[in-house]
Short mmCIF file of C-alpha atoms and ligand atoms in Angstrom, two decimals:
data_model
loop_
_atom_site.label_atom_id
_atom_site.label_comp_id
_atom_site.label_asym_id
_atom_site.label_seq_id
_atom_site.Cartn_x
_atom_site.Cartn_y
_atom_site.Cartn_z
CA MET A 1 1.95 -9.89 -60.14
CA LEU A 2 -1.74 -9.22 -59.63
CA PHE A 3 -1.88 -12.07 -57.12
CA LYS A 4 0.99 -10.59 -55.17
CA THR A 5 -0.73 -7.23 -55.04
CA LEU A 6 -3.98 -8.72 -53.78
CA ALA A 7 -2.19 -10.78 -51.16
CA GLY A 8 -0.38 -7.69 -50.00
CA ALA A 9 -3.60 -5.72 -49.76
CA PHE A 10 -5.19 -8.48 -47.73
CA ALA A 11 -2.27 -8.56 -45.28
CA ILE A 12 -2.47 -4.80 -44.76
CA ALA A 13 -6.25 -4.77 -44.39
CA SER A 14 -6.20 -7.43 -41.69
CA SER A 15 -5.69 -5.99 -38.28
CA ALA A 16 -3.47 -8.21 -36.12
CA PRO A 17 -0.83 -10.59 -37.48
CA THR A 18 -1.96 -13.47 -35.24
CA VAL A 19 -5.46 -13.32 -36.69
CA LEU A 20 -3.98 -14.17 -40.09
CA ALA A 21 -3.24 -17.62 -38.74
CA HIS A 22 -6.87 -18.17 -37.82
CA TRP A 23 -9.56 -19.77 -39.93
CA THR A 24 -13.12 -20.96 -40.23
CA TYR A 25 -15.07 -23.29 -42.49
CA SER A 26 -17.74 -21.76 -44.73
CA ARG A 27 -17.78 -24.12 -47.72
CA LEU A 28 -19.05 -27.67 -48.09
CA ILE A 29 -17.37 -30.02 -50.55
CA VAL A 30 -19.19 -32.99 -52.03
CA ASN A 31 -17.50 -35.37 -54.45
CA ASP A 32 -14.70 -33.18 -55.78
CA GLU A 33 -16.45 -29.84 -55.80
CA VAL A 34 -17.51 -26.99 -53.58
CA VAL A 35 -21.32 -26.94 -53.48
CA GLY A 36 -23.23 -23.68 -53.22
CA GLU A 37 -22.06 -20.37 -51.85
CA PRO A 38 -20.11 -19.86 -48.61
CA TRP A 39 -22.50 -20.42 -45.65
CA GLN A 40 -25.22 -21.86 -47.86
CA TYR A 41 -24.95 -25.35 -46.38
CA ILE A 42 -22.75 -24.43 -43.42
CA ARG A 43 -24.39 -22.84 -40.41
CA ARG A 44 -23.32 -19.26 -40.24
CA HIS A 45 -21.91 -18.39 -36.83
CA ASN A 46 -20.98 -15.00 -35.43
CA ASN A 47 -17.49 -15.86 -34.24
CA SER A 48 -15.58 -14.91 -37.41
CA ASN A 49 -12.27 -16.79 -37.30
CA THR A 50 -11.90 -16.52 -33.55
CA PRO A 51 -11.13 -19.83 -31.84
CA LEU A 52 -13.14 -21.33 -28.98
CA THR A 53 -11.12 -22.37 -25.93
CA ASN A 54 -13.83 -23.73 -23.62
CA PRO A 55 -15.16 -27.14 -24.68
CA ASN A 56 -17.90 -26.95 -22.03
CA GLY A 57 -20.36 -24.61 -23.73
CA THR A 58 -23.13 -25.38 -26.21
CA GLU A 59 -21.34 -23.09 -28.67
CA PHE A 60 -18.73 -25.88 -28.89
CA ARG A 61 -21.25 -27.77 -31.07
CA CYS A 62 -21.45 -25.46 -34.09
CA ASN A 63 -19.76 -22.25 -32.86
CA ALA A 64 -21.14 -19.10 -31.27
CA GLY A 65 -24.47 -17.82 -32.55
CA ALA A 66 -24.84 -20.73 -34.99
CA GLN A 67 -28.51 -21.36 -34.27
CA GLN A 68 -29.58 -17.86 -35.25
CA GLN A 69 -28.77 -18.17 -38.93
CA PRO A 70 -30.38 -21.20 -40.53
CA SER A 71 -28.77 -22.29 -43.76
CA GLU A 72 -29.86 -24.85 -46.31
CA THR A 73 -29.40 -28.60 -46.19
CA TYR A 74 -27.55 -30.50 -48.94
CA ALA A 75 -28.57 -34.01 -50.00
CA VAL A 76 -25.72 -36.55 -50.18
CA ARG A 77 -25.52 -40.31 -50.50
CA ALA A 78 -23.97 -42.60 -47.96
CA GLY A 79 -20.61 -43.45 -49.53
CA ASP A 80 -20.09 -39.97 -51.02
CA GLU A 81 -16.95 -38.03 -50.25
CA LEU A 82 -17.48 -34.91 -48.17
CA GLY A 83 -15.14 -32.08 -47.27
CA PHE A 84 -14.76 -28.53 -46.10
CA GLY A 85 -12.99 -25.50 -47.44
CA VAL A 86 -10.67 -23.88 -44.88
CA ASP A 87 -10.89 -20.06 -44.88
CA GLU A 88 -8.18 -19.02 -45.47
CA HIS A 89 -5.91 -21.85 -44.35
CA PHE A 90 -5.08 -24.05 -41.38
CA GLY A 91 -2.59 -21.66 -39.84
CA HIS A 92 -1.44 -23.34 -36.64
CA PRO A 93 0.07 -26.74 -35.84
CA GLY A 94 -2.76 -29.08 -35.01
CA VAL A 95 -5.35 -31.60 -36.07
CA GLN A 96 -8.46 -31.65 -38.19
CA GLN A 97 -11.35 -33.83 -37.09
CA VAL A 98 -14.97 -34.33 -38.16
CA TYR A 99 -17.97 -35.36 -36.10
CA LEU A 100 -21.43 -36.49 -37.18
CA SER A 101 -24.71 -36.11 -35.30
CA ARG A 102 -28.09 -37.26 -36.57
CA ALA A 103 -31.17 -35.15 -35.88
CA PRO A 104 -33.95 -36.98 -34.06
CA SER A 105 -36.56 -38.52 -36.31
CA GLY A 106 -38.87 -35.85 -37.70
CA VAL A 107 -36.45 -32.98 -37.00
CA ALA A 108 -34.77 -31.24 -39.92
CA ALA A 109 -31.02 -30.67 -39.76
CA ALA A 110 -31.71 -26.93 -39.92
CA ASP A 111 -33.84 -27.16 -36.76
CA TYR A 112 -31.55 -29.53 -34.89
CA ASP A 113 -29.63 -28.03 -31.97
CA GLY A 114 -26.92 -30.68 -31.81
CA SER A 115 -27.97 -31.86 -28.37
CA GLY A 116 -27.80 -35.53 -29.37
CA GLY A 117 -24.72 -37.72 -29.58
CA TRP A 118 -21.75 -37.10 -31.86
CA ALA A 119 -19.62 -39.74 -33.56
CA ARG A 120 -16.03 -39.06 -34.63
CA VAL A 121 -15.60 -39.98 -38.31
CA TYR A 122 -12.37 -38.33 -39.47
CA SER A 123 -9.04 -37.45 -37.91
CA LEU A 124 -6.07 -35.92 -39.74
CA THR A 125 -3.10 -35.54 -37.41
CA TYR A 126 0.68 -35.53 -37.80
CA ALA A 127 2.52 -36.01 -41.07
CA PRO A 128 4.19 -39.36 -41.81
CA PRO A 129 7.59 -39.71 -40.13
CA THR A 130 10.44 -39.07 -42.53
CA ASN A 131 12.81 -41.81 -41.35
CA SER A 132 15.82 -39.58 -41.29
CA SER A 133 17.49 -41.46 -38.44
CA SER A 134 20.92 -42.08 -39.98
CA ASP A 135 22.45 -43.78 -36.97
CA GLY A 136 19.37 -45.95 -36.50
CA ASP A 137 19.11 -45.44 -32.77
CA GLU A 138 16.02 -44.93 -30.66
CA GLU A 139 15.93 -41.15 -30.79
CA LYS A 140 12.44 -40.03 -31.76
CA GLU A 141 11.69 -37.44 -34.38
CA VAL A 142 9.53 -34.49 -33.47
CA LEU A 143 6.16 -34.41 -35.18
CA THR A 144 5.16 -32.25 -38.12
CA TRP A 145 1.52 -31.74 -39.01
CA ALA A 146 -0.47 -33.08 -41.97
CA THR A 147 -2.81 -30.09 -41.64
CA ASP A 148 -0.04 -27.55 -42.26
CA ASN A 149 -1.59 -24.69 -44.30
CA ILE A 150 -4.27 -26.87 -45.87
CA GLN A 151 -7.04 -24.93 -47.61
CA SER A 152 -9.47 -27.85 -47.82
CA PHE A 153 -9.79 -31.48 -46.82
CA ARG A 154 -11.97 -34.39 -47.88
CA PHE A 155 -13.05 -37.61 -46.23
CA PRO A 156 -15.46 -40.48 -46.99
CA LEU A 157 -18.97 -40.50 -45.56
CA SER A 158 -19.29 -44.18 -44.76
CA ALA A 159 -21.57 -46.17 -47.02
CA ALA A 160 -23.03 -47.58 -43.80
CA THR A 161 -24.40 -44.17 -42.74
CA PRO A 162 -28.15 -44.52 -42.18
CA PRO A 163 -30.39 -42.10 -44.12
CA GLY A 164 -31.38 -39.05 -42.10
CA GLU A 165 -30.71 -35.41 -41.37
CA TYR A 166 -27.26 -34.72 -39.98
CA LEU A 167 -24.95 -32.06 -38.71
CA VAL A 168 -21.39 -32.60 -39.94
CA ARG A 169 -19.05 -30.78 -37.61
CA ALA A 170 -15.58 -29.69 -38.72
CA GLU A 171 -13.27 -29.24 -35.75
CA GLY A 172 -9.79 -27.78 -36.13
CA LEU A 173 -7.67 -28.04 -33.00
CA ALA A 174 -4.67 -25.72 -32.80
CA LEU A 175 -1.92 -26.90 -30.45
CA HIS A 176 0.53 -24.00 -30.41
CA ALA A 177 -0.57 -23.00 -26.88
CA ALA A 178 -2.06 -26.33 -25.79
CA HIS A 179 0.77 -27.08 -23.35
CA LYS A 180 -1.14 -24.63 -21.11
CA ARG A 181 -4.46 -25.80 -19.72
CA GLY A 182 -7.44 -24.10 -21.36
CA GLU A 183 -5.42 -22.68 -24.21
CA ALA A 184 -5.97 -25.23 -26.94
CA GLN A 185 -7.85 -23.42 -29.73
CA PHE A 186 -10.86 -24.92 -31.48
CA TYR A 187 -12.20 -23.81 -34.85
CA VAL A 188 -15.67 -25.17 -35.48
CA SER A 189 -18.43 -25.09 -38.14
CA CYS A 190 -21.33 -27.42 -38.92
CA ALA A 191 -22.61 -28.41 -42.33
CA GLN A 192 -26.23 -29.52 -42.72
CA VAL A 193 -26.66 -32.64 -44.85
CA ARG A 194 -29.49 -35.01 -45.66
CA VAL A 195 -28.20 -38.51 -46.21
CA VAL A 196 -30.33 -40.31 -48.76
CA ALA A 197 -30.07 -43.95 -49.83
CA GLY A 198 -26.53 -45.20 -50.25
CA GLY A 199 -24.84 -45.38 -53.64
CA ASN A 200 -25.36 -49.10 -54.12
CA GLU A 201 -28.80 -49.69 -52.82
CA THR A 202 -31.30 -51.41 -55.01
CA GLU A 203 -34.91 -50.33 -54.78
CA GLY A 204 -36.87 -51.39 -51.78
CA GLU A 205 -33.86 -52.98 -50.18
CA VAL A 206 -31.57 -51.79 -47.44
CA GLY A 207 -28.62 -51.71 -49.59
CA GLY A 208 -25.55 -53.33 -50.99
CA GLY A 209 -23.96 -52.61 -47.63
CA GLU A 210 -25.44 -52.84 -44.19
CA GLU A 211 -26.44 -49.71 -42.38
CA GLU A 212 -24.92 -49.22 -39.02
CA GLU A 213 -25.71 -46.68 -36.33
CA PRO A 214 -22.77 -44.30 -35.90
CA GLY A 215 -21.04 -44.50 -32.55
CA PRO A 216 -19.79 -44.38 -29.91
CA LEU A 217 -21.79 -41.19 -29.42
CA LEU A 218 -20.77 -38.50 -26.99
CA PRO A 219 -22.58 -35.26 -26.13
CA ILE A 220 -21.28 -31.72 -26.63
CA PRO A 221 -20.49 -30.33 -24.14
CA GLY A 222 -19.07 -33.30 -22.31
CA MET A 223 -17.04 -34.86 -25.07
CA TYR A 224 -13.76 -33.14 -24.20
CA ARG A 225 -12.27 -32.00 -20.96
CA GLY A 226 -9.60 -29.38 -20.73
CA ASP A 227 -7.08 -31.92 -19.46
CA ASP A 228 -7.80 -34.67 -21.98
CA PRO A 229 -4.69 -36.02 -23.68
CA GLY A 230 -4.51 -34.31 -27.05
CA VAL A 231 -6.27 -31.18 -25.74
CA LEU A 232 -3.63 -30.60 -23.09
CA ILE A 233 -0.19 -31.65 -24.37
CA PRO A 234 2.74 -32.51 -22.08
CA VAL A 235 5.37 -30.35 -23.79
CA PHE A 236 5.51 -27.35 -26.10
CA TRP A 237 4.14 -28.50 -29.48
CA SER A 238 7.44 -28.29 -31.33
CA TYR A 239 8.90 -30.93 -28.99
CA LEU A 240 6.09 -33.47 -29.42
CA THR A 241 7.28 -36.91 -30.54
CA ASN A 242 3.90 -38.61 -30.18
CA TYR A 243 0.33 -37.40 -30.21
CA THR A 244 -3.11 -38.89 -29.58
CA ALA A 245 -6.10 -36.91 -30.85
CA PRO A 246 -8.98 -36.41 -28.42
CA GLY A 247 -12.36 -38.02 -28.99
CA PRO A 248 -14.05 -41.41 -29.04
CA PRO A 249 -12.92 -44.22 -31.38
CA LEU A 250 -13.45 -43.41 -35.05
CA TRP A 251 -16.64 -44.67 -36.74
CA PRO A 252 -17.09 -47.03 -38.48
CA GLY A 253 -14.80 -49.38 -36.59
CA GLY A 254 -11.55 -49.85 -38.48
CA THR A 255 -11.49 -46.26 -39.77
CA LEU A 256 -7.88 -45.13 -39.70
CA GLU A 257 -6.42 -41.85 -38.50
CA GLN A 258 -5.10 -40.00 -41.56
CA HIS A 259 -1.62 -38.54 -42.00
CA VAL A 260 -1.89 -37.06 -45.47
CA PRO A 261 -4.58 -34.53 -46.34
CA LYS A 262 -6.78 -35.06 -49.34
CA GLU A 263 -7.22 -31.50 -50.55
CA LEU A 264 -9.55 -30.35 -53.29
C1 NAG B 1 -15.52 -28.21 -17.88
O1 NAG B 1 -16.33 -28.99 -17.01
C2 NAG B 1 -15.60 -29.89 -16.23
C3 NAG B 1 -16.58 -30.75 -15.46
O2 NAG B 1 -17.52 -29.96 -14.82
C4 NAG B 1 -14.67 -29.12 -15.27
O3 NAG B 1 -13.91 -30.03 -14.53
C5 NAG B 1 -13.74 -28.28 -16.16
O4 NAG B 1 -12.96 -27.48 -15.31
C6 NAG B 1 -14.53 -27.41 -17.09
N1 NAG B 1 -13.57 -26.77 -18.01
C7 NAG B 1 -13.66 -25.51 -18.35
C8 NAG B 1 -12.62 -25.04 -19.30
O5 NAG B 1 -14.56 -24.80 -17.95
C1 NAG B 2 -23.27 -14.33 -31.05
O1 NAG B 2 -24.48 -15.00 -30.78
C2 NAG B 2 -24.65 -15.32 -29.40
C3 NAG B 2 -25.88 -16.17 -29.29
O2 NAG B 2 -26.99 -15.53 -29.85
C4 NAG B 2 -24.74 -14.03 -28.61
O3 NAG B 2 -24.88 -14.34 -27.25
C5 NAG B 2 -23.47 -13.22 -28.83
O4 NAG B 2 -23.62 -12.00 -28.19
C6 NAG B 2 -23.23 -13.02 -30.30
N1 NAG B 2 -21.93 -12.40 -30.46
C7 NAG B 2 -21.73 -11.39 -31.30
C8 NAG B 2 -20.31 -10.94 -31.39
O5 NAG B 2 -22.61 -10.91 -31.96
C1 NAG B 3 10.85 -46.20 -42.04
O1 NAG B 3 11.60 -47.15 -41.33
C2 NAG B 3 10.87 -48.31 -40.99
C3 NAG B 3 11.73 -49.19 -40.10
O2 NAG B 3 13.00 -49.32 -40.67
C4 NAG B 3 10.43 -49.01 -42.29
O3 NAG B 3 9.68 -50.15 -41.96
C5 NAG B 3 9.58 -48.05 -43.11
O4 NAG B 3 9.24 -48.64 -44.33
C6 NAG B 3 10.32 -46.76 -43.36
N1 NAG B 3 9.43 -45.81 -44.00
C7 NAG B 3 9.82 -45.03 -45.00
C8 NAG B 3 8.80 -44.08 -45.49
O5 NAG B 3 10.93 -45.06 -45.47
C1 NAG B 4 -21.26 -50.68 -56.02
O1 NAG B 4 -21.29 -52.04 -56.36
C2 NAG B 4 -20.46 -52.34 -57.44
C3 NAG B 4 -20.69 -53.82 -57.83
O2 NAG B 4 -20.76 -54.61 -56.65
C4 NAG B 4 -19.02 -52.07 -57.05
O3 NAG B 4 -18.14 -52.37 -58.10
C5 NAG B 4 -18.89 -50.60 -56.70
O4 NAG B 4 -17.60 -50.34 -56.24
C6 NAG B 4 -19.89 -50.22 -55.65
N1 NAG B 4 -19.85 -48.78 -55.43
C7 NAG B 4 -19.90 -48.22 -54.26
C8 NAG B 4 -19.91 -46.72 -54.22
O5 NAG B 4 -19.94 -48.88 -53.23
C1 NAG B 5 5.37 -39.21 -25.77
O1 NAG B 5 5.88 -37.89 -25.56
C2 NAG B 5 6.01 -37.54 -24.21
C3 NAG B 5 6.38 -36.09 -24.12
O2 NAG B 5 7.51 -35.79 -24.87
C4 NAG B 5 7.03 -38.46 -23.55
O3 NAG B 5 7.15 -38.15 -22.18
C5 NAG B 5 6.59 -39.89 -23.71
O4 NAG B 5 7.59 -40.75 -23.25
C6 NAG B 5 6.30 -40.24 -25.18
N1 NAG B 5 5.72 -41.57 -25.27
C7 NAG B 5 6.12 -42.46 -26.14
C8 NAG B 5 5.40 -43.76 -26.11
O5 NAG B 5 7.04 -42.26 -26.91
CU1 CU B 6 -3.97 -18.24 -33.14
#
């Protein structure tokens, strides 16, 4: 009853109905729990829950105004599970991806502008097909989305991640208008993490697993073009029967695209 009342108040207080579908990422998740306060380890930006539509600007790295509000940096181990809270929820059909960029040697994550290369490390796209084809013919099912209304998601930080200071960039890509060029919506925030020795390293040794430089690395802007497959879709989203997310191959090699969210 109380919950209903609060939800109702929220709906009335929010100005336009479409904005209710929008979101941002203010909370970092490490190993099954939210760490710190909202925006403590996520760079605060000044774009509220407004999407970006131009992948060509530097604000595409960590969102508009993100450099002006330094936040803190959280120490994690290579091999930990990371995640983001979605405020309030993933409200459009689309995909959730994560990119990683290491600050140059000697530069703290909090001082890093994201001008280096970015590796794609996580991609959550459509939901598993349901196999409802009763007559067994070739007719393809339309896609539904694994991201539908998620309020958080988690993914592994590879045990091969070299120690260092990183930006971890959550990128939500909403496809409801993406059949029109320049109208895909991007929701972006960056967490600041310091990767310390991996979980299984013995002292003085480089680990139970081998470190590997993340890659391929692409710059932002430059990583996406407005007409890339997956940014521009060939038909209205509700008619899609196949979908390829934009971005370079996932790192480390062999990382699979996900079709079921791992929420908190
Ligand atoms: C982004 O830059 C590319 C290359 O210069 C250009 O072709 C494209 O039109 C630009 N896209 C937008 C949305 O500005
Ligand atoms: C957000 O920050 C950017 C960069 O400092 C600035 O250009 C822009 O005017 C700011 N926007 C708002 C709404 O404050
Ligand atoms: C869907 O159908 C394919 C082909 O018949 C089969 O290999 C697969 O196991 C089915 N998946 C589910 C979830 O039933
Ligand atoms: C660490 O090594 C142990 C023993 O080889 C293994 O059982 C465990 O799964 C490893 N843990 C991680 C996080 O890699
Ligand atoms: C993917 O979807 C598009 C648009 O509906 C369609 O033209 C194309 O044939 C599909 N490709 C495959 C491999 O199914
Ligand atoms: Cu929208």
